[in-house]
GROMACS .gro file of C-alpha atoms in nm:
model
  146
    1MET     CA    1   0.452   5.030   0.944
    2ALA     CA    2   0.509   4.668   1.040
    3ASN     CA    3   0.840   4.506   1.007
    4VAL     CA    4   0.805   4.228   0.735
    5SER     CA    5   1.165   4.182   0.667
    6HIS     CA    6   1.267   3.817   0.649
    7THR     CA    7   1.499   3.708   0.922
    8ARG     CA    8   1.676   3.379   0.907
    9GLY     CA    9   1.630   3.166   1.217
   10ASP     CA   10   1.482   2.853   1.358
   11ILE     CA   11   1.118   2.792   1.294
   12ALA     CA   12   1.090   2.666   1.647
   13SER     CA   13   1.059   3.026   1.771
   14HIS     CA   14   0.755   3.085   1.550
   15PRO     CA   15   0.446   3.165   1.769
   16ASP     CA   16   0.228   2.921   1.575
   17VAL     CA   17   0.468   2.623   1.565
   18SER     CA   18   0.252   2.390   1.781
   19GLU     CA   19  -0.060   2.464   1.571
   20MET     CA   20   0.133   2.399   1.247
   21GLN     CA   21   0.263   2.069   1.390
   22ALA     CA   22  -0.079   1.964   1.496
   23ARG     CA   23  -0.218   2.054   1.145
   24TYR     CA   24   0.050   1.847   0.976
   25ALA     CA   25  -0.017   1.549   1.199
   26ARG     CA   26  -0.394   1.576   1.126
   27MET     CA   27  -0.333   1.605   0.754
   28LEU     CA   28  -0.118   1.288   0.746
   29GLY     CA   29  -0.343   1.111   0.982
   30GLY     CA   30  -0.038   1.057   1.210
   31ARG     CA   31   0.110   0.804   0.970
   32ASP     CA   32   0.389   0.790   0.718
   33VAL     CA   33   0.146   0.747   0.434
   34ALA     CA   34   0.370   0.844   0.147
   35LEU     CA   35   0.629   0.587   0.219
   36VAL     CA   36   0.406   0.284   0.197
   37ASP     CA   37   0.098   0.371  -0.008
   38GLY     CA   38   0.288   0.414  -0.341
   39PRO     CA   39   0.454   0.085  -0.348
   40VAL     CA   40   0.128  -0.085  -0.235
   41PHE     CA   41  -0.060   0.082  -0.524
   42LEU     CA   42   0.218  -0.019  -0.774
   43LEU     CA   43   0.208  -0.380  -0.648
   44GLY     CA   44  -0.171  -0.384  -0.699
   45LEU     CA   45  -0.136  -0.253  -1.047
   46TYR     CA   46   0.141  -0.502  -1.131
   47CYS     CA   47  -0.067  -0.787  -0.992
   48ALA     CA   48  -0.366  -0.690  -1.195
   49VAL     CA   49  -0.177  -0.683  -1.527
   50SER     CA   50   0.079  -0.954  -1.466
   51PRO     CA   51  -0.111  -1.227  -1.655
   52TRP     CA   52  -0.077  -1.018  -1.972
   53ILE     CA   53   0.287  -0.919  -1.899
   54LEU     CA   54   0.396  -1.264  -1.844
   55HIS     CA   55   0.165  -1.417  -2.108
   56TYR     CA   56  -0.007  -1.689  -1.909
   57THR     CA   57  -0.344  -1.604  -2.030
   58THR     CA   58  -0.366  -1.936  -2.234
   59SER     CA   59  -0.175  -2.160  -1.998
   60GLN     CA   60  -0.350  -2.048  -1.682
   61PRO     CA   61  -0.689  -1.905  -1.774
   62ALA     CA   62  -0.826  -1.933  -1.425
   63LEU     CA   63  -0.553  -1.721  -1.281
   64VAL     CA   64  -0.613  -1.432  -1.525
   65PRO     CA   65  -0.942  -1.289  -1.357
   66HIS     CA   66  -0.802  -1.408  -1.008
   67ASN     CA   67  -0.494  -1.184  -1.044
   68LEU     CA   68  -0.693  -0.905  -1.189
   69ILE     CA   69  -0.940  -0.910  -0.906
   70VAL     CA   70  -0.682  -0.942  -0.626
   71GLY     CA   71  -0.465  -0.672  -0.792
   72ILE     CA   72  -0.767  -0.438  -0.802
   73ALA     CA   73  -0.830  -0.506  -0.442
   74ILE     CA   74  -0.473  -0.424  -0.344
   75GLY     CA   75  -0.484  -0.109  -0.545
   76LEU     CA   76  -0.815  -0.007  -0.377
   77LEU     CA   77  -0.663  -0.077  -0.033
   78ALA     CA   78  -0.367   0.159  -0.130
   79LEU     CA   79  -0.611   0.434  -0.248
   80GLY     CA   80  -0.802   0.392   0.084
   81PHE     CA   81  -0.477   0.410   0.274
   82THR     CA   82  -0.395   0.740   0.096
   83ARG     CA   83  -0.741   0.897   0.094
   84ALA     CA   84  -0.866   0.809   0.447
   85PRO     CA   85  -0.567   0.665   0.652
   86GLU     CA   86  -0.726   0.706   0.987
   87ARG     CA   87  -1.009   0.485   0.886
   88MET     CA   88  -0.830   0.237   0.646
   89TYR     CA   89  -0.514   0.137   0.840
   90GLY     CA   90  -0.719  -0.115   1.027
   91LEU     CA   91  -0.748  -0.309   0.705
   92SER     CA   92  -0.368  -0.334   0.672
   93TRP     CA   93  -0.387  -0.684   0.807
   94ALA     CA   94  -0.622  -0.768   0.501
   95MET     CA   95  -0.327  -0.672   0.287
   96SER     CA   96  -0.117  -0.935   0.447
   97ALA     CA   97  -0.400  -1.187   0.422
   98LEU     CA   98  -0.420  -1.108   0.033
   99GLY     CA   99  -0.043  -1.172   0.020
  100VAL     CA  100  -0.071  -1.509   0.178
  101TRP     CA  101  -0.352  -1.596  -0.061
  102MET     CA  102  -0.148  -1.482  -0.353
  103ILE     CA  103   0.137  -1.720  -0.241
  104VAL     CA  104  -0.094  -2.026  -0.232
  105SER     CA  105  -0.333  -1.940  -0.513
  106PRO     CA  106  -0.129  -2.085  -0.810
  107TRP     CA  107  -0.200  -2.437  -0.666
  108ILE     CA  108  -0.558  -2.370  -0.553
  109VAL     CA  109  -0.692  -2.165  -0.850
  110GLY     CA  110  -0.444  -2.268  -1.116
  111ASP     CA  111  -0.408  -2.598  -1.304
  112SER     CA  112  -0.054  -2.739  -1.288
  113PRO     CA  113   0.117  -2.399  -1.284
  114ASP     CA  114   0.457  -2.369  -1.427
  115LYS     CA  115   0.765  -2.219  -1.255
  116GLY     CA  116   0.712  -1.865  -1.397
  117VAL     CA  117   0.353  -1.842  -1.270
  118ILE     CA  118   0.449  -1.976  -0.937
  119LEU     CA  119   0.737  -1.734  -0.899
  120ASN     CA  120   0.533  -1.433  -1.005
  121ASN     CA  121   0.257  -1.507  -0.751
  122VAL     CA  122   0.495  -1.585  -0.465
  123ILE     CA  123   0.683  -1.258  -0.520
  124ILE     CA  124   0.368  -1.067  -0.544
  125GLY     CA  125   0.236  -1.238  -0.228
  126GLY     CA  126   0.556  -1.197  -0.037
  127LEU     CA  127   0.564  -0.822  -0.113
  128ALA     CA  128   0.206  -0.784  -0.021
  129VAL     CA  129   0.270  -0.954   0.319
  130ILE     CA  130   0.576  -0.740   0.394
  131LEU     CA  131   0.384  -0.411   0.283
  132GLY     CA  132   0.088  -0.514   0.490
  133LEU     CA  133   0.297  -0.571   0.797
  134VAL     CA  134   0.469  -0.243   0.741
  135CYS     CA  135   0.135  -0.065   0.716
  136ALA     CA  136   0.009  -0.243   1.029
  137GLY     CA  137   0.325  -0.148   1.212
  138THR     CA  138   0.291   0.212   1.089
  139ALA     CA  139  -0.065   0.217   1.214
  140ALA     CA  140   0.009   0.059   1.549
  141LYS     CA  141   0.299   0.295   1.608
  142SER     CA  142   0.105   0.604   1.532
  143THR     CA  143  -0.218   0.544   1.703
  144PRO     CA  144  -0.262   0.751   2.012
  145LYS     CA  145  -0.231   0.552   2.348
  146PRO     CA  146  -0.515   0.615   2.605
   0.00000   0.00000   0.00000
């Protein structure tokens, strides 16, 4: 009969430790996806609903569909980062570009925006730029060197 008793010890002595590490790295795509993708998705969700939260649907009607569309785009990027990180992390720079666009959009898309609208879009844009740079840094750090 085989010895199936549980002995306490370090997993480093397990015969399949290298295979388990390789499988775990393949599963994550070599990136820290859980740390970045959740906040990116939440940022996209907030961006999409922010016109209704801050009640500027009547004062800035042009920014309502704008923020909705950009928020959906940020959310879709986050879902792509989670679902297929090895293919999507090349688009992390697009996240930063969307952030820069969100910063300048109140003056380009909007009509005489007030302080609350400007502050909302600048904060969303700044966070998008920062998270996009974090995604790009994570992708650059984890891509295999030839």
